[in-house]
Amino acid sequence: MLKLIFVLLGFISLKAYAYPEFIAYGYSSCMTCHYNGQGGGPLNDYGRALWSAEIAAKPFYASHKDDEALGAESGFLGSVELPSWLRPHAKLRDMVQILNPSPGNQIYNYYNMQAEIGATIPIDKDEKYLVSMTWGYAPATYGIAGNQFDRWLATEYFFRGQIMEGLFAYVGLIEKVFGIRNVDHESLQRQYQGFQVCCSADGSAYSQGVVIHKVAEKWELSFNGFWGNPEEDPSLQQKGGSAMVEFDVGDKKRMGVSVMHEGNTVKAKDLGAVHYKQALSKGSSLLAEYGIISDQPLVGNNTIGSYNFLELMFKVIRGYNITGTSERYNQMFNPNSPDNWRYTVGLLAFPMPRLEFRFDVGTQRAVSTASAAPDTWFVQGQMHVSL
Amino acid sequence: MFRYKLIFILLLSASNCFAADAAEEVGGSNKTENVADYGSNNQFDVSFGIVSWQEQLTVNNASNSDWGSATFTGNAIGLQWQQTWSDNAKHAGLLDVEGMAGSVTATDGGKLISYQNSVSWAGAMVGYRYMYRLTPLVAFAAGPVVLARQVSYPSSGGISATSGSGANYGYQVEMRAHVIPHLMAQVSLGNLIQSAGPIWSLALSYLF
């Protein structure tokens, strides 16, 4: 089990920091807050203001200010207004993790998950056309042999054009479109979908490609064609396509269906998933996803399995949320194939604008009729600074 | 496997049945400040879900002892009674009685004795939790649990096995959310104390 966790942590996703949980605030589309309408990546002006004025707690140094004033100070340089053609961003995210926190067995890990700078350049005032670029530091551990990275590289870049009302096209190095962009970077859901940061036969979350995104009031439809991440070895670059549709099934309740096919010279994958997002009350949400994953390696047997993902997030007070997740993944539809379960309880806190803390306690268990291994407990904390 | 999918599919299929209550609260209405909107302040619910925990396995033969793990998994049917402690029903006590049955897989983790078996078990769990409702739709609960289970590991080749304790105790923390009125999702995580480990459950419950 420990080996499994180490392998998984070796491919911690650098990015994918959208918050689908914010359907709890009435935002069922990521387009509202992100330049990438599928979520993740830099926030637009509205997203920045929303974070400051509604999501994050009022900062101790500005408790007398109203939300409108906080929103007005949410720019890259605070209240200093930058020209409309320049929207810089910078992010730092670090994680400390303790595996098996009981005395005597602890394993401490530290990960620099995200260190990046970039800018979005709206070409016109209505932001119908824009270019977004992000450079990030990739630690050496992300390389195949441990030496490929340890350097800064372009982690995301895309051109966005609005073709007509509600219809957008993206071209560049961009996150693949599929399912819920769960904020937990180590969730079984994201791990086994194959959306790793780099250099896995299962594929990377980010790939050069084209996305066509139609946004309507009660539904969204996306098509994504991709041909690989140029930072990867060509043999690992997954080529393929995906599609996702989301539609409202009630007020602040949204359902979605995703499909994907991708392949490289080592492995092909087919994925299908149905997901659901619901606002429980203001600030509290439920996310759920059920998916099927078919792995077709060039060497070895094909497998087809499934996963469940369920997350509850409850807002306690403004800026402070409790999360609970239950996940399951099984590589095969076979009674003898182990179910891998992962349970977490955590705190997701935005104590002030631009700052996020996460603290999670969890356990991971393999359930099968063939063997029983001791659970792995873990405790982890994250700090995220976003300018 | 089927039961896991069933619970998930039930959650998804519930999506078309939402009443306006949750939406109104998202919109900022004060209407839902009192849980009485969802029934009486002292209410019953029936739950159905899955439960799993681990116990330490001990295996013996004529000359050696060895250790391993036993992973219990099964279904749980429960009856829960909520008794509110305050006028606005934010604070409540929750008595939970569950009947459980399933299978346990036991494997020795050492090198002295080789043992592996998968057998059935049955048991019951009683818990009493303090529950705090953030809103009428979502609540936290935490408290002690007492668990009793019956399992018999077959002996073979002079090797006998036992795990944990027939009666155990521990604690659970739980998140409860109304997916639709009268239907609630529950996710809980805890720990059993006596030669055992984490216990978790995932359930849907119907409130009368």
XYZ file of C-alpha atoms in Angstrom:
595
model
C 0.000 0.000 0.000
C 2.809 2.404 0.863
C 4.416 1.734 -2.475
C 1.150 2.557 -4.168
C 0.909 5.845 -2.328
C 4.476 6.760 -3.173
C 3.849 6.053 -6.805
C 0.726 8.163 -6.720
C 2.442 11.020 -4.972
C 5.188 10.927 -7.536
C 2.652 12.189 -9.990
C 0.825 14.760 -7.939
C -0.964 17.070 -10.279
C 0.536 20.502 -10.340
C -2.650 22.167 -11.346
C -6.390 21.629 -11.668
C -7.342 24.155 -9.036
C -10.905 24.773 -9.981
C -13.534 24.556 -7.275
C -16.628 22.847 -8.604
C -17.875 23.031 -5.010
C -18.704 26.666 -5.639
C -21.953 25.615 -7.215
C -22.894 26.104 -3.568
C -22.688 29.844 -4.211
C -24.836 29.539 -7.270
C -22.022 29.307 -9.813
C -22.636 26.158 -11.785
C -20.375 27.199 -14.673
C -16.630 27.709 -14.270
C -16.830 30.308 -17.022
C -17.993 32.843 -14.467
C -14.683 32.982 -12.649
C -11.975 31.507 -14.873
C -10.462 32.545 -18.172
C -10.557 28.849 -19.000
C -14.278 28.178 -19.066
C -13.733 24.583 -17.939
C -12.221 25.809 -14.680
C -8.705 25.881 -13.303
C -5.940 28.308 -14.098
C -6.047 32.049 -13.682
C -9.101 33.842 -12.356
C -10.742 36.615 -14.263
C -11.628 39.932 -12.606
C -15.018 38.651 -11.513
C -13.509 35.487 -10.034
C -10.962 37.523 -8.097
C -13.615 39.825 -6.734
C -15.862 36.915 -5.840
C -13.082 35.199 -3.913
C -12.435 38.346 -1.898
C -16.013 39.459 -1.402
C -17.855 36.201 -0.877
C -15.673 33.101 -0.572
C -12.805 34.197 1.684
C -13.207 35.387 5.253
C -12.841 39.082 5.864
C -9.160 39.704 6.582
C -8.241 40.798 10.083
C -6.590 43.941 8.743
C -9.711 45.029 6.879
C -12.573 43.887 9.050
C -14.183 47.323 8.751
C -14.326 47.172 4.970
C -17.414 46.084 3.149
C -17.416 43.339 0.565
C -17.508 45.755 -2.327
C -14.286 47.377 -1.128
C -12.656 43.973 -0.698
C -13.663 43.046 -4.217
C -12.193 46.281 -5.530
C -8.853 45.364 -3.937
C -8.699 41.902 -5.470
C -6.506 42.789 -8.448
C -2.957 41.563 -8.871
C -1.686 44.783 -7.303
C -4.630 45.256 -4.993
C -6.621 48.351 -5.768
C -4.055 49.572 -8.315
C -5.814 49.326 -11.621
C -3.793 47.699 -14.357
C -4.417 48.307 -18.039
C -7.264 46.199 -19.356
C -4.873 44.272 -21.627
C -2.781 42.927 -18.752
C -3.937 40.507 -16.044
C -0.908 38.948 -14.291
C -1.146 36.059 -11.859
C 1.219 34.217 -9.515
C 0.639 31.163 -7.354
C 2.478 29.137 -4.772
C 1.166 25.898 -3.298
C 3.086 23.664 -0.880
C 2.057 20.532 0.937
C 3.333 18.727 3.996
C 2.211 15.164 4.481
C 2.601 12.596 7.234
C 1.933 8.971 6.364
C 1.022 6.647 9.228
C 1.042 9.408 11.839
C 1.097 6.995 14.792
C 4.335 7.199 16.815
C 7.283 5.356 15.371
C 5.956 4.831 11.858
C 5.705 8.346 10.520
C 6.925 9.213 7.077
C 7.196 12.918 6.394
C 6.917 14.318 2.890
C 7.106 17.831 1.544
C 5.930 18.783 -1.906
C 6.173 22.015 -3.784
C 3.013 21.501 -5.774
C 2.763 24.761 -7.614
C 5.049 27.726 -8.140
C 4.047 29.687 -11.157
C 3.702 33.066 -12.707
C 1.893 34.193 -15.773
C -0.368 36.664 -17.414
C -3.576 36.783 -19.339
C -3.765 39.345 -22.097
C -7.254 40.272 -23.205
C -7.003 41.496 -26.794
C -10.257 43.416 -26.670
C -12.137 45.065 -23.832
C -14.976 42.542 -23.931
C -12.437 39.721 -23.589
C -13.800 38.001 -26.645
C -10.239 37.209 -27.567
C -7.424 36.643 -25.130
C -4.139 34.872 -24.616
C -3.160 33.267 -21.327
C 0.312 32.023 -20.433
C 1.652 30.389 -17.298
C 5.172 29.319 -16.421
C 5.736 26.991 -13.508
C 8.589 25.337 -11.694
C 8.611 21.574 -12.242
C 10.507 19.702 -9.533
C 12.999 17.060 -10.580
C 10.806 14.339 -9.110
C 8.345 14.773 -11.922
C 10.851 13.485 -14.446
C 10.995 9.873 -15.533
C 14.547 9.381 -14.342
C 14.474 12.222 -11.860
C 16.565 14.554 -13.987
C 14.271 15.696 -16.708
C 12.912 18.737 -14.931
C 14.078 20.835 -11.999
C 13.440 23.852 -14.170
C 10.812 26.369 -15.176
C 8.617 25.537 -18.110
C 5.390 26.592 -19.742
C 2.650 24.753 -17.874
C -0.351 26.261 -19.597
C -0.902 28.554 -22.563
C -3.893 29.087 -24.713
C -5.674 31.438 -27.040
C -9.378 31.890 -26.391
C -11.708 33.257 -28.988
C -15.422 33.842 -28.752
C -16.856 32.616 -32.025
C -20.401 33.732 -31.319
C -22.670 34.297 -28.342
C -21.832 31.590 -25.810
C -19.484 29.691 -28.103
C -15.771 29.687 -27.313
C -12.728 28.056 -28.880
C -9.451 27.403 -27.109
C -6.149 26.401 -28.681
C -2.975 25.654 -26.760
C -1.607 23.639 -23.859
C -4.722 23.235 -21.815
C -6.276 20.846 -19.337
C -8.244 18.005 -20.852
C -11.999 18.138 -20.577
C -13.447 15.320 -18.518
C -15.617 15.005 -15.410
C -15.441 16.988 -12.218
C -12.195 18.893 -11.780
C -11.911 17.815 -8.192
C -9.650 20.073 -6.143
C -8.130 17.142 -4.243
C -5.027 16.400 -6.243
C -4.592 12.948 -4.760
C -8.116 11.698 -5.107
C -8.524 8.255 -6.610
C -10.860 9.832 -9.121
C -8.184 11.999 -10.690
C -5.321 9.554 -10.187
C -6.787 6.696 -12.158
C -8.345 8.814 -14.837
C -4.758 9.362 -15.861
C -4.672 13.112 -15.412
C -1.194 13.281 -13.958
C 1.228 16.101 -14.294
C 3.675 14.339 -16.526
C 5.405 11.321 -17.795
C 2.914 8.611 -17.067
C 1.736 6.060 -19.601
C -1.764 6.948 -18.436
C -1.397 10.423 -19.796
C -1.170 13.949 -18.509
C -3.814 16.370 -17.391
C -2.448 19.040 -19.706
C -2.114 18.517 -23.404
C -1.840 20.606 -26.495
C -5.185 20.641 -28.154
C -8.355 22.403 -29.155
C -11.458 22.881 -27.041
C -14.814 24.000 -28.335
C -17.060 25.122 -25.504
C -20.710 26.077 -25.787
C -22.150 27.764 -22.713
C -25.900 28.204 -22.373
C -27.917 29.233 -19.359
C -28.889 25.721 -18.354
C -26.341 23.556 -20.150
C -22.801 23.399 -21.456
C -21.224 21.255 -24.130
C -17.495 20.777 -24.731
C -15.390 18.952 -27.266
C -11.661 18.518 -26.795
C -9.160 17.169 -29.308
C -5.589 16.776 -28.034
C -2.249 15.480 -29.220
C 0.042 15.378 -26.182
C 2.133 17.451 -23.846
C 5.380 18.491 -25.565
C 7.284 18.213 -22.270
C 6.740 14.468 -22.321
C 8.609 11.801 -24.173
C 6.858 11.408 -27.545
C 6.070 7.779 -26.758
C 3.994 8.883 -23.762
C 2.102 11.720 -25.401
C -1.552 10.764 -25.398
C -3.528 11.654 -28.501
C -7.272 11.535 -28.520
C -10.442 13.367 -27.776
C -13.117 13.918 -25.181
C -16.569 15.377 -24.877
C -18.586 16.541 -21.925
C -22.122 17.793 -21.511
C -23.517 19.351 -18.351
C -27.106 20.330 -17.792
C -29.213 21.648 -14.954
C -31.576 19.205 -13.330
C -32.891 21.771 -10.894
C -31.905 25.027 -9.337
C -28.163 24.801 -8.590
C -28.148 21.114 -9.377
C -26.188 20.061 -12.382
C -25.530 16.705 -13.983
C -22.884 15.822 -16.530
C -21.716 13.061 -18.818
C -18.150 12.719 -20.133
C -16.399 10.380 -22.537
C -12.766 10.215 -23.573
C -10.500 8.118 -25.738
C -6.756 8.548 -25.738
C -3.726 6.530 -26.699
C 0.042 6.567 -27.027
C 2.562 3.953 -28.050
C 2.423 2.378 -24.591
C -1.225 2.404 -23.649
C -4.713 3.358 -24.742
C -7.503 4.404 -22.423
C -11.252 4.800 -22.722
C -13.165 6.612 -20.035
C -16.804 7.364 -19.416
C -18.348 9.097 -16.434
C -21.523 10.597 -15.113
C -21.247 13.332 -12.510
C -23.498 15.435 -10.365
C -23.085 18.728 -8.491
C -25.602 20.135 -6.041
C -25.802 23.150 -3.773
C -27.017 21.910 -0.388
C -27.244 25.334 1.154
C -25.291 28.509 0.642
C -21.628 27.530 0.745
C -22.330 23.808 1.135
C -22.291 21.356 -1.714
C -22.340 17.756 -2.825
C -20.216 16.420 -5.678
C -20.523 12.899 -7.018
C -19.059 11.026 -9.952
C -19.203 7.464 -11.207
C -16.871 6.455 -13.971
C -15.657 3.497 -15.977
C -12.020 3.219 -17.036
C -10.742 0.845 -19.666
C -6.969 0.455 -19.830
C -5.443 -1.181 -22.884
C -1.673 -1.478 -22.402
C 0.485 -2.559 -25.296
C 2.043 -5.155 -23.005
C -0.186 -6.976 -20.552
C -3.877 -7.575 -20.223
C -6.616 -5.105 -20.884
C -8.644 -4.137 -17.832
C -11.940 -2.410 -17.342
C -12.892 -1.044 -13.953
C -14.803 1.702 -12.229
C -14.623 4.409 -9.596
C -16.952 6.364 -7.322
C -16.299 9.794 -5.926
C -18.454 11.547 -3.360
C -17.587 14.800 -1.622
C -19.554 16.814 0.869
C -18.406 20.339 1.649
C -20.104 22.256 4.439
C -19.537 25.945 5.022
C -19.158 26.535 8.740
C -18.630 30.275 8.616
C -17.519 32.465 5.769
C -14.113 31.315 4.576
C -14.067 28.082 6.555
C -15.409 24.814 5.219
C -15.391 21.200 6.329
C -15.007 18.550 3.670
C -15.618 14.826 3.690
C -14.918 12.467 0.834
C -15.548 8.836 0.084
C -13.915 7.276 -2.946
C -13.559 3.852 -4.451
C -11.572 2.537 -7.397
C -11.370 -0.969 -8.759
C -9.245 -1.749 -11.767
C -11.447 -4.635 -12.861
C -15.047 -5.775 -12.730
C -13.951 -8.905 -10.967
C -14.795 -10.036 -7.423
C -11.162 -10.907 -6.792
C -9.876 -7.497 -7.813
C -9.420 -5.261 -4.770
C -11.586 -2.240 -4.142
C -9.369 0.669 -3.159
C -11.219 2.960 -0.790
C -10.142 6.384 0.394
C -11.887 8.379 3.089
C -10.970 11.873 4.192
C -12.237 14.536 6.551
C -10.740 17.953 6.146
C -10.754 21.692 6.530
C -10.747 23.974 3.510
C -10.101 27.497 4.674
C -9.794 30.837 2.952
C -8.856 32.971 5.983
C -8.312 36.005 3.790
C -8.317 36.849 0.116
C -5.411 35.272 -1.797
C -4.747 32.675 0.869
C -5.970 29.102 1.193
C -5.238 26.400 3.748
C -6.226 22.774 3.484
C -5.926 20.186 6.203
C -7.009 16.604 5.649
C -7.028 13.428 7.692
C -7.705 10.270 5.789
C -7.364 6.579 5.441
C -6.860 4.344 2.452
C -7.928 0.702 2.378
C -7.772 -2.155 -0.117
C -10.746 -4.508 0.181
C -10.652 -7.897 -1.513
C -11.490 -11.506 -0.874
C -7.884 -12.513 -1.445
C -5.910 -10.466 1.047
C -6.117 -7.865 3.790
C -3.464 -5.203 4.280
C -3.313 -2.667 7.087
C -4.892 0.694 6.323
C -2.740 3.683 5.634
C -3.575 6.787 7.629
C -2.389 10.109 6.390
C -2.458 13.695 7.562
C -1.671 16.486 5.177
C -1.741 20.231 5.050
C -1.525 22.629 2.136
C -0.885 26.309 1.845
C -1.810 28.179 -1.298
C -0.991 31.802 -1.988
C -2.503 33.340 -5.089
C -1.788 36.831 -6.307
C -19.719 -4.329 -5.611
C -23.320 -3.887 -6.643
C -24.288 -2.271 -3.369
C -21.689 0.469 -3.814
C -23.045 1.283 -7.218
C -26.617 1.168 -5.976
C -25.988 3.827 -3.359
C -24.264 6.030 -5.849
C -26.966 5.610 -8.448
C -29.611 6.393 -5.830
C -27.799 9.618 -5.073
C -27.730 10.540 -8.715
C -31.267 9.512 -9.471
C -32.517 11.629 -6.604
C -31.497 14.704 -8.493
C -34.781 15.229 -10.269
C -36.798 15.269 -7.090
C -35.508 18.360 -5.355
C -37.982 20.527 -3.606
C -37.532 24.254 -3.524
C -36.279 24.306 0.039
C -32.587 23.951 -0.655
C -32.648 26.438 -3.463
C -34.365 29.007 -1.329
C -31.696 28.731 1.256
C -28.979 29.201 -1.334
C -30.785 32.294 -2.343
C -30.434 33.646 1.132
C -33.909 33.123 2.495
C -34.285 32.806 6.240
C -37.161 30.427 5.774
C -35.033 27.376 6.457
C -33.607 28.563 9.766
C -35.798 26.138 11.666
C -35.436 22.456 11.091
C -39.128 22.017 11.779
C -39.591 22.727 8.079
C -38.324 19.210 7.556
C -40.520 17.410 10.049
C -40.766 17.222 13.777
C -37.842 18.086 15.983
C -37.771 14.571 17.287
C -37.597 12.344 14.288
C -36.740 8.862 13.179
C -34.889 7.803 10.131
C -34.032 4.471 8.628
C -30.619 4.135 7.040
C -29.082 1.706 4.602
C -25.439 1.701 3.720
C -22.068 0.065 3.692
C -19.642 -0.195 6.558
C -16.047 -1.318 6.817
C -13.411 -1.541 9.514
C -10.178 -3.338 10.267
C -9.058 -5.552 13.118
C -5.702 -6.962 14.027
C -5.491 -10.662 13.177
C -3.638 -13.168 15.336
C -2.839 -16.626 13.963
C -1.359 -19.487 15.945
C -0.059 -22.949 15.276
C 1.498 -25.400 17.665
C 4.729 -23.479 17.995
C 4.319 -19.930 16.707
C 2.119 -16.889 16.712
C 1.850 -14.474 13.857
C -0.134 -11.367 13.093
C -2.013 -9.849 10.200
C -5.072 -7.844 9.254
C -8.764 -8.586 8.970
C -10.826 -6.275 6.809
C -14.549 -6.317 7.539
C -16.968 -5.082 4.906
C -20.714 -5.315 4.814
C -24.127 -3.723 4.721
C -25.779 -1.945 7.587
C -29.444 -1.231 8.206
C -30.034 1.248 10.965
C -32.649 3.073 12.915
C -31.760 6.562 14.077
C -33.575 8.827 16.480
C -32.838 12.526 16.640
C -33.799 14.490 19.720
C -33.236 18.199 19.501
C -31.671 20.072 22.390
C -32.551 23.613 21.371
C -35.568 25.501 20.100
C -34.086 26.089 16.697
C -33.011 22.451 16.479
C -29.387 23.344 15.798
C -28.193 21.077 18.611
C -29.420 17.531 18.789
C -28.620 14.097 20.102
C -28.611 11.206 17.693
C -29.092 7.617 18.796
C -28.094 5.155 16.113
C -28.738 1.394 16.250
C -27.569 -0.698 13.334
C -27.668 -4.325 12.332
C -24.819 -5.380 10.073
C -23.644 -8.359 8.081
C -20.964 -8.991 5.512
C -17.696 -10.745 4.881
C -14.249 -10.444 6.374
C -10.970 -11.184 4.664
C -8.153 -12.177 6.986
C -4.525 -12.430 5.926
C -1.447 -12.902 8.049
C 1.089 -10.162 7.530
C 4.077 -11.942 9.031
C 6.305 -14.699 7.705
C 6.002 -17.457 10.268
C 2.552 -18.783 9.417
C 0.639 -18.643 6.184
C -3.071 -17.949 6.625
C -5.755 -16.506 4.409
C -9.494 -16.792 4.685
C -12.670 -14.983 3.794
C -15.720 -15.695 5.947
C -19.075 -14.154 6.859
C -19.760 -12.049 9.909
C -22.793 -10.471 11.571
C -23.008 -7.789 14.187
C -24.613 -4.716 15.638
C -23.459 -1.208 16.389
C -24.888 1.377 18.731
C -23.751 4.972 18.686
C -24.782 8.187 20.336
C -23.685 11.396 18.686
C -23.919 15.060 19.306
C -25.244 16.637 16.137
C -24.859 20.247 15.120
C -26.945 21.490 12.228
C -25.196 24.191 10.258
C -28.453 24.588 8.391
C -31.490 22.362 8.279
C -29.897 20.691 5.272
C -26.426 19.905 6.550
C -25.114 18.715 9.890
C -22.075 17.347 11.656
C -22.294 14.586 14.219
C -19.663 13.036 16.437
C -19.675 10.599 19.294
C -18.842 7.185 20.677
C -19.842 3.869 19.156
C -20.015 0.374 20.583
C -19.743 -2.513 18.163
C -20.369 -6.210 18.669
C -19.784 -8.760 15.952
C -19.682 -12.486 15.587
C -17.146 -14.152 13.318
C -15.546 -17.557 13.323
C -12.361 -18.203 11.400
C -12.057 -21.865 10.378
C -8.987 -23.698 11.604
C -6.984 -25.623 9.094
C -3.791 -27.615 9.385
C -3.483 -26.818 13.066
C -3.656 -23.070 12.433
C -6.236 -21.047 14.310
C -7.059 -17.383 13.896
C -8.742 -14.669 15.922
C -9.124 -10.957 15.327
C -9.753 -7.845 17.357
C -12.438 -8.190 19.958
C -16.011 -9.444 19.803
C -17.081 -6.259 21.522
C -15.325 -3.068 20.608
C -15.711 0.651 21.091
C -14.511 3.790 19.429
C -15.703 7.026 17.895
C -17.103 8.338 14.649
C -17.468 11.742 13.053
C -20.160 12.129 10.466
C -21.330 14.554 7.807
C -25.031 14.475 7.009
C -26.663 16.206 4.062
C -30.233 16.315 2.807
C -30.021 15.400 -0.846
C -33.752 15.831 -1.139
C -36.283 16.375 1.638
C -36.532 13.183 3.696
C -33.517 11.626 1.988
C -30.121 12.150 3.514
C -26.558 11.144 2.602
C -24.216 10.263 5.444
C -20.444 9.905 5.320
C -18.672 8.901 8.498
C -15.125 8.114 9.520
C -13.851 6.937 12.872
C -11.657 4.540 14.743
C -12.151 1.437 16.850
C -9.908 1.168 19.865
C -9.356 -2.476 20.828
C -6.895 -4.150 18.428
C -8.695 -2.528 15.548
C -8.420 0.393 13.188
C -10.399 2.838 11.090
C -14.115 2.341 10.644
C -16.043 4.152 7.954
C -19.503 4.055 6.512
C -21.486 5.508 3.669
C -25.261 5.518 3.903
C -28.527 6.932 2.711
C -31.302 7.440 5.209
C -34.981 8.220 4.944
C -36.464 10.573 7.524
C -40.029 9.932 8.621
